[in-house]
Amino acid sequence: MKRFVIAVLVSNISGVLTRVSSMFTRRSFNIDSLTVGETESSEFSRITITFRGDDYIKEQILKQLYKLHDVKEAKVLENDTVQRELLLIKVKNCPETRQDILAAVDIFRSKIIDYSTTSLCCELTGETTKINAFIELLKPFGIIEMCRTGLVALERGSNCLKSN
């Protein structure tokens, strides 16, 4: 199964996100990640959806999205995109492991955003593989809690998702 990223430009009104996510549920398509936010125009929001499937499922999803009234544009983002996630992760802070954690933070170009005698909270932005590698590296130190955004993505160059 391939991983797909779809960018969807929708009207920035209440209920649109529910209708888009319900379309996936009704057809038993699983969403791996979903992010949404207002665009440069307050009239529109941009939804970035990642899911796994084959080309047939991808085409079905695009067809179904375009049937929704408030969907203005929908596009599969291919290889030439900038993709990022944000991770906030809190790990145990003890004198024996502190230097190893700080070294990992430095190597991954992460930031410590909260420090206490019992925990360190780190922020990391990057591609999904980088986020996953950082999590795996910190597991032995004791992850207290973490949260991560879904994927956000833009096409490189002058290509963009616009409603005409």
Coordinates of N, CA and C in Angstrom, one line a residue:
M1 N 0.8 -1.2 0.0 CA 0.0 0.0 0.0 C 0.9 1.2 0.0
K2 N 0.5 2.2 -0.9 CA 1.3 3.4 -1.0 C 0.7 4.5 0.0
R3 N 1.6 5.4 0.3 CA 1.1 6.5 1.2 C 0.8 7.7 0.3
F4 N -0.3 8.3 0.5 CA -0.7 9.5 -0.3 C -0.9 10.7 0.6
V5 N -0.7 11.9 0.0 CA -0.9 13.1 0.7 C -1.8 13.9 -0.2
I6 N -3.0 14.3 0.3 CA -3.9 15.1 -0.5 C -4.1 16.4 0.2
A7 N -4.0 17.5 -0.6 CA -4.3 18.9 -0.1 C -5.7 19.2 -0.6
V8 N -6.5 19.8 0.3 CA -7.9 20.1 0.0 C -8.1 21.5 0.4
L9 N -8.6 22.4 -0.5 CA -9.0 23.7 -0.2 C -10.5 23.7 -0.1
V10 N -10.9 24.2 1.1 CA -12.4 24.2 1.4 C -12.8 25.6 1.9
S11 N -14.1 25.8 1.9 CA -14.7 27.0 2.5 C -14.4 27.0 4.0
N12 N -14.1 28.1 4.5 CA -13.8 28.2 5.9 C -15.1 28.5 6.7
I13 N -15.9 27.5 6.8 CA -17.2 27.6 7.5 C -17.3 26.3 8.4
S14 N -18.2 26.5 9.4 CA -18.4 25.4 10.3 C -19.0 24.1 9.6
G15 N -18.5 23.0 10.1 CA -19.1 21.7 9.6 C -18.3 21.1 8.4
V16 N -17.5 21.8 7.7 CA -16.8 21.3 6.5 C -15.9 20.2 6.9
L17 N -15.1 20.3 8.0 CA -14.2 19.3 8.4 C -14.9 18.0 8.7
T18 N -16.1 18.1 9.4 CA -16.9 16.9 9.7 C -17.3 16.2 8.4
R19 N -17.8 17.0 7.4 CA -18.2 16.4 6.2 C -17.1 15.7 5.4
V20 N -15.9 16.3 5.4 CA -14.7 15.7 4.8 C -14.3 14.4 5.5
S21 N -14.2 14.5 6.8 CA -13.8 13.2 7.5 C -14.8 12.2 7.5
S22 N -16.1 12.6 7.5 CA -17.2 11.6 7.4 C -17.2 10.8 6.1
M23 N -16.8 11.5 5.0 CA -16.7 10.9 3.7 C -15.7 9.7 3.8
F24 N -14.6 9.9 4.5 CA -13.6 8.8 4.7 C -14.3 7.7 5.5
T25 N -14.9 8.0 6.6 CA -15.5 7.0 7.4 C -16.6 6.2 6.7
R26 N -17.5 6.8 6.0 CA -18.6 6.1 5.3 C -18.0 5.1 4.3
R27 N -16.8 5.3 3.7 CA -16.3 4.4 2.8 C -15.2 3.5 3.3
S28 N -15.1 3.6 4.7 CA -14.1 2.7 5.4 C -12.7 3.0 5.0
F29 N -12.3 4.2 4.6 CA -11.0 4.6 4.4 C -10.4 5.2 5.6
N30 N -9.2 4.7 6.0 CA -8.5 5.2 7.2 C -7.7 6.4 6.9
I31 N -7.7 7.4 7.8 CA -6.9 8.6 7.7 C -5.7 8.4 8.6
D32 N -4.5 8.5 8.1 CA -3.3 8.4 8.9 C -3.0 9.7 9.7
S33 N -3.2 10.9 9.0 CA -3.1 12.1 9.7 C -4.0 13.2 8.9
L34 N -4.4 14.1 9.7 CA -5.3 15.2 9.2 C -4.9 16.5 9.9
T35 N -4.6 17.5 9.1 CA -4.3 18.8 9.6 C -5.2 19.8 8.9
V36 N -5.6 20.8 9.6 CA -6.4 21.9 9.0 C -6.1 23.2 9.6
G37 N -6.2 24.2 8.7 CA -5.9 25.6 9.2 C -6.4 26.6 8.2
E38 N -6.6 27.8 8.6 CA -7.0 28.9 7.7 C -5.8 29.2 6.8
T39 N -6.2 29.6 5.6 CA -5.1 29.9 4.6 C -4.8 31.4 4.6
E40 N -4.1 31.9 3.6 CA -3.8 33.3 3.5 C -5.1 34.1 3.3
S41 N -6.2 33.5 2.9 CA -7.5 34.1 2.8 C -8.4 33.5 3.9
S42 N -9.0 34.4 4.7 CA -9.9 33.9 5.7 C -11.1 33.2 5.2
E43 N -11.3 33.3 3.9 CA -12.4 32.6 3.2 C -12.3 31.1 3.1
F44 N -11.0 30.7 3.1 CA -10.7 29.3 2.9 C -9.8 28.7 4.0
S45 N -10.0 27.3 4.2 CA -9.1 26.5 5.0 C -8.5 25.5 4.1
R46 N -7.3 25.0 4.6 CA -6.6 24.0 3.8 C -6.5 22.8 4.7
I47 N -6.9 21.7 4.2 CA -6.9 20.4 4.9 C -5.8 19.5 4.2
T48 N -4.9 19.0 5.0 CA -3.9 18.0 4.5 C -4.2 16.7 5.1
I49 N -4.4 15.7 4.2 CA -4.8 14.4 4.6 C -3.8 13.4 4.1
T50 N -3.3 12.5 5.0 CA -2.4 11.4 4.6 C -3.2 10.1 4.8
F51 N -3.0 9.2 3.9 CA -3.7 7.9 4.0 C -2.9 6.9 3.2
R52 N -3.2 5.6 3.4 CA -2.5 4.5 2.7 C -3.6 3.8 1.8
G53 N -3.2 3.4 0.7 CA -4.1 2.7 -0.2 C -3.4 2.5 -1.6
D54 N -4.2 2.1 -2.5 CA -3.7 1.9 -3.9 C -4.3 3.1 -4.8
D55 N -3.9 3.1 -6.0 CA -4.3 4.2 -6.9 C -5.8 4.2 -7.1
Y56 N -6.5 3.1 -7.0 CA -8.0 3.1 -7.2 C -8.6 3.8 -6.0
I57 N -8.1 3.6 -4.8 CA -8.7 4.3 -3.6 C -8.4 5.7 -3.7
K58 N -7.2 6.1 -4.1 CA -6.8 7.5 -4.3 C -7.8 8.2 -5.2
E59 N -8.1 7.6 -6.3 CA -9.0 8.2 -7.3 C -10.4 8.3 -6.8
Q60 N -10.8 7.3 -6.0 CA -12.2 7.3 -5.4 C -12.3 8.4 -4.4
I61 N -11.2 8.6 -3.6 CA -11.3 9.7 -2.6 C -11.3 11.1 -3.3
L62 N -10.6 11.3 -4.3 CA -10.6 12.5 -5.1 C -12.0 12.8 -5.6
K63 N -12.6 11.8 -6.3 CA -13.9 11.9 -6.8 C -15.0 12.3 -5.8
Q64 N -14.9 11.6 -4.6 CA -15.8 11.8 -3.5 C -15.6 13.2 -2.9
L65 N -14.4 13.7 -2.8 CA -14.1 15.0 -2.3 C -14.7 16.1 -3.1
Y66 N -14.6 15.9 -4.5 CA -15.2 16.9 -5.4 C -16.7 17.0 -5.4
K67 N -17.3 15.9 -4.9 CA -18.8 15.9 -4.7 C -19.3 16.7 -3.6
L68 N -18.4 17.0 -2.6 CA -18.7 17.8 -1.5 C -18.8 19.3 -1.9
H69 N -19.9 20.0 -1.5 CA -20.2 21.3 -1.9 C -19.1 22.3 -1.6
D70 N -18.5 22.2 -0.4 CA -17.6 23.2 0.1 C -16.1 22.9 -0.3
V71 N -15.9 21.9 -1.0 CA -14.5 21.6 -1.5 C -14.3 22.4 -2.8
K72 N -13.3 23.2 -2.7 CA -13.0 24.1 -3.9 C -11.9 23.5 -4.8
E73 N -10.9 22.9 -4.2 CA -9.8 22.2 -4.9 C -9.4 21.0 -4.1
A74 N -8.9 20.0 -4.8 CA -8.3 18.8 -4.1 C -7.2 18.3 -5.0
K75 N -6.1 18.0 -4.5 CA -4.9 17.6 -5.3 C -4.0 16.6 -4.5
V76 N -3.6 15.6 -5.2 CA -2.6 14.7 -4.6 C -1.3 15.3 -4.7
L77 N -0.6 15.5 -3.6 CA 0.8 16.0 -3.6 C 1.8 14.9 -3.9
E78 N 2.5 15.1 -5.0 CA 3.4 14.0 -5.4 C 4.8 14.3 -4.8
N79 N 5.9 13.9 -5.4 CA 7.2 13.9 -4.9 C 7.8 15.3 -4.6
D80 N 7.4 16.3 -5.4 CA 8.1 17.6 -5.4 C 7.3 18.5 -4.4
T81 N 7.4 18.1 -3.1 CA 6.7 18.9 -2.0 C 7.6 19.0 -0.8
V82 N 7.3 20.1 -0.1 CA 7.9 20.3 1.2 C 6.9 19.8 2.2
Q83 N 7.4 18.8 3.1 CA 6.5 18.2 4.1 C 7.1 18.3 5.4
R84 N 6.3 18.7 6.4 CA 6.8 18.8 7.8 C 5.7 18.4 8.8
E85 N 6.2 18.0 10.0 CA 5.4 17.7 11.1 C 6.0 18.4 12.3
L86 N 5.3 18.6 13.4 CA 5.7 19.2 14.6 C 5.6 18.1 15.7
L87 N 6.6 18.0 16.5 CA 6.5 17.0 17.7 C 6.9 17.8 18.9
L88 N 6.0 17.6 20.0 CA 6.3 18.1 21.3 C 6.5 16.8 22.1
I89 N 7.6 16.6 22.8 CA 7.9 15.4 23.5 C 8.5 15.7 24.9
K90 N 8.0 15.1 25.9 CA 8.5 15.3 27.3 C 9.2 14.0 27.7
V91 N 10.4 14.1 28.1 CA 11.2 13.0 28.6 C 11.7 13.2 30.0
K92 N 12.0 12.1 30.7 CA 12.5 12.2 32.1 C 13.8 12.9 32.1
N93 N 14.0 13.7 33.1 CA 15.3 14.4 33.2 C 16.0 13.9 34.5
C94 N 17.0 13.2 34.3 CA 17.8 12.8 35.4 C 19.3 13.0 35.1
P95 N 20.1 13.3 36.1 CA 21.5 13.7 35.9 C 22.3 12.6 35.0
E96 N 22.0 11.3 35.2 CA 22.7 10.3 34.4 C 22.5 10.4 32.9
T97 N 21.3 10.8 32.5 CA 21.0 10.8 31.0 C 20.9 12.1 30.4
R98 N 21.0 13.2 31.2 CA 20.7 14.6 30.7 C 21.6 14.9 29.5
Q99 N 22.9 14.6 29.6 CA 23.8 15.0 28.6 C 23.5 14.2 27.3
D100 N 23.1 12.9 27.4 CA 22.8 12.2 26.2 C 21.5 12.8 25.5
I101 N 20.6 13.2 26.3 CA 19.4 13.8 25.8 C 19.7 15.1 25.1
L102 N 20.5 16.0 25.7 CA 21.0 17.2 25.2 C 21.7 17.0 23.9
A103 N 22.5 16.0 23.8 CA 23.3 15.7 22.6 C 22.3 15.3 21.4
A104 N 21.3 14.5 21.8 CA 20.2 14.2 20.8 C 19.5 15.4 20.3
V105 N 19.1 16.3 21.2 CA 18.5 17.5 20.9 C 19.3 18.4 19.9
D106 N 20.6 18.4 20.2 CA 21.5 19.2 19.4 C 21.6 18.6 18.0
I107 N 21.9 17.3 17.9 CA 22.0 16.6 16.6 C 20.8 16.7 15.7
F108 N 19.6 16.6 16.3 CA 18.4 16.6 15.6 C 17.9 18.1 15.3
R109 N 18.7 19.0 15.8 CA 18.3 20.5 15.7 C 16.9 20.7 16.3
S110 N 16.7 20.1 17.5 CA 15.5 20.3 18.3 C 15.7 21.4 19.2
K111 N 14.7 21.8 20.0 CA 14.8 22.9 21.0 C 14.2 22.3 22.3
I112 N 14.8 22.8 23.4 CA 14.2 22.5 24.7 C 13.3 23.7 24.9
I113 N 12.0 23.4 25.1 CA 11.1 24.5 25.3 C 10.6 24.6 26.8
D114 N 10.9 23.5 27.6 CA 10.5 23.6 29.0 C 11.5 22.7 29.7
Y115 N 12.0 23.2 30.9 CA 13.0 22.4 31.6 C 12.6 22.4 33.1
S116 N 12.6 21.2 33.7 CA 12.4 21.1 35.1 C 13.3 20.1 35.7
T117 N 13.4 19.9 37.0 CA 14.3 19.0 37.5 C 13.9 17.5 37.2
T118 N 12.6 17.3 36.8 CA 12.2 16.0 36.5 C 11.9 15.7 35.1
S119 N 11.8 16.8 34.2 CA 11.5 16.5 32.8 C 12.0 17.6 31.9
L120 N 12.2 17.2 30.7 CA 12.6 18.1 29.6 C 11.5 18.0 28.5
C121 N 11.1 19.1 28.0 CA 10.1 19.2 26.9 C 10.8 19.7 25.7
C122 N 10.8 18.9 24.6 CA 11.5 19.3 23.4 C 10.5 19.5 22.3
E123 N 10.9 20.4 21.4 CA 10.1 20.7 20.1 C 11.0 20.3 19.0
L124 N 10.4 19.6 18.0 CA 11.1 19.2 16.8 C 10.2 19.4 15.6
T125 N 10.7 20.0 14.6 CA 10.0 20.1 13.3 C 10.8 19.4 12.2
G126 N 10.1 18.6 11.4 CA 10.8 18.0 10.3 C 10.0 17.0 9.5
E127 N 10.6 16.2 8.7 CA 9.9 15.2 7.9 C 9.5 14.1 8.9
T128 N 8.6 13.3 8.5 CA 8.1 12.2 9.3 C 9.2 11.2 9.8
T129 N 10.1 10.9 8.9 CA 11.2 10.0 9.2 C 12.1 10.6 10.3
K130 N 12.3 11.8 10.2 CA 13.1 12.5 11.3 C 12.4 12.5 12.6
I131 N 11.1 12.8 12.6 CA 10.3 12.7 13.8 C 10.3 11.3 14.5
N132 N 10.1 10.3 13.6 CA 10.1 8.9 14.1 C 11.5 8.5 14.7
A133 N 12.5 8.9 14.0 CA 13.9 8.6 14.5 C 14.2 9.3 15.8
F134 N 13.7 10.5 16.0 CA 13.9 11.2 17.3 C 13.2 10.5 18.4
I135 N 12.0 10.1 18.1 CA 11.2 9.4 19.2 C 11.9 8.1 19.6
E136 N 12.3 7.3 18.6 CA 13.0 6.1 18.9 C 14.3 6.3 19.7
L137 N 15.0 7.4 19.4 CA 16.2 7.7 20.1 C 15.9 8.0 21.6
L138 N 14.8 8.7 21.8 CA 14.4 9.1 23.2 C 13.7 8.1 24.0
K139 N 13.2 7.0 23.4 CA 12.5 6.0 24.2 C 13.2 5.4 25.4
P140 N 14.5 5.1 25.2 CA 15.2 4.5 26.4 C 15.4 5.5 27.5
F141 N 15.2 6.8 27.3 CA 15.4 7.8 28.4 C 14.1 7.9 29.2
G142 N 13.0 7.4 28.6 CA 11.7 7.5 29.3 C 10.8 8.6 28.8
I143 N 10.0 8.3 27.8 CA 9.1 9.3 27.3 C 7.9 9.4 28.3
I144 N 7.7 10.6 28.8 CA 6.6 10.9 29.7 C 5.3 11.1 28.9
E145 N 5.3 11.9 27.9 CA 4.2 12.1 27.0 C 4.7 12.8 25.8
M146 N 3.8 12.7 24.8 CA 4.2 13.4 23.5 C 2.9 13.7 22.7
C147 N 3.0 14.6 21.8 CA 2.0 14.9 20.8 C 2.6 15.4 19.6
R148 N 2.0 15.0 18.5 CA 2.6 15.5 17.2 C 1.4 15.9 16.3
T149 N 1.8 16.9 15.4 CA 0.8 17.3 14.5 C 0.7 16.3 13.3
G150 N -0.3 16.4 12.5 CA -0.3 15.7 11.3 C 0.7 16.4 10.3
L151 N 0.8 15.8 9.2 CA 1.7 16.3 8.1 C 1.1 17.6 7.5
V152 N 1.9 18.6 7.3 CA 1.5 19.7 6.4 C 2.5 19.7 5.2
A153 N 2.0 20.1 4.1 CA 2.8 20.0 2.9 C 2.4 21.1 1.9
L154 N 3.4 21.6 1.2 CA 3.2 22.5 0.1 C 4.0 22.1 -1.1
E155 N 3.5 22.3 -2.3 CA 4.3 22.0 -3.5 C 5.5 23.0 -3.6
R156 N 6.6 22.5 -4.1 CA 7.8 23.4 -4.3 C 7.5 24.3 -5.5
G157 N 8.3 25.4 -5.6 CA 8.2 26.3 -6.7 C 6.9 27.1 -6.7
S158 N 6.4 27.5 -7.9 CA 5.3 28.4 -8.0 C 3.9 27.6 -8.1
N159 N 4.0 26.3 -8.1 CA 2.7 25.5 -8.1 C 2.0 25.7 -6.8
C160 N 0.7 25.8 -6.9 CA -0.1 26.0 -5.6 C -1.5 25.5 -5.8
L161 N -2.2 25.4 -4.7 CA -3.6 24.9 -4.7 C -4.4 26.2 -4.5
K162 N -5.1 26.5 -5.6 CA -5.9 27.8 -5.6 C -7.3 27.5 -6.2
S163 N -8.2 28.2 -5.6 CA -9.6 28.1 -6.2 C -9.7 29.3 -7.2
N164 N -10.1 29.0 -8.4 CA -10.2 30.1 -9.4 C -11.6 30.7 -9.4

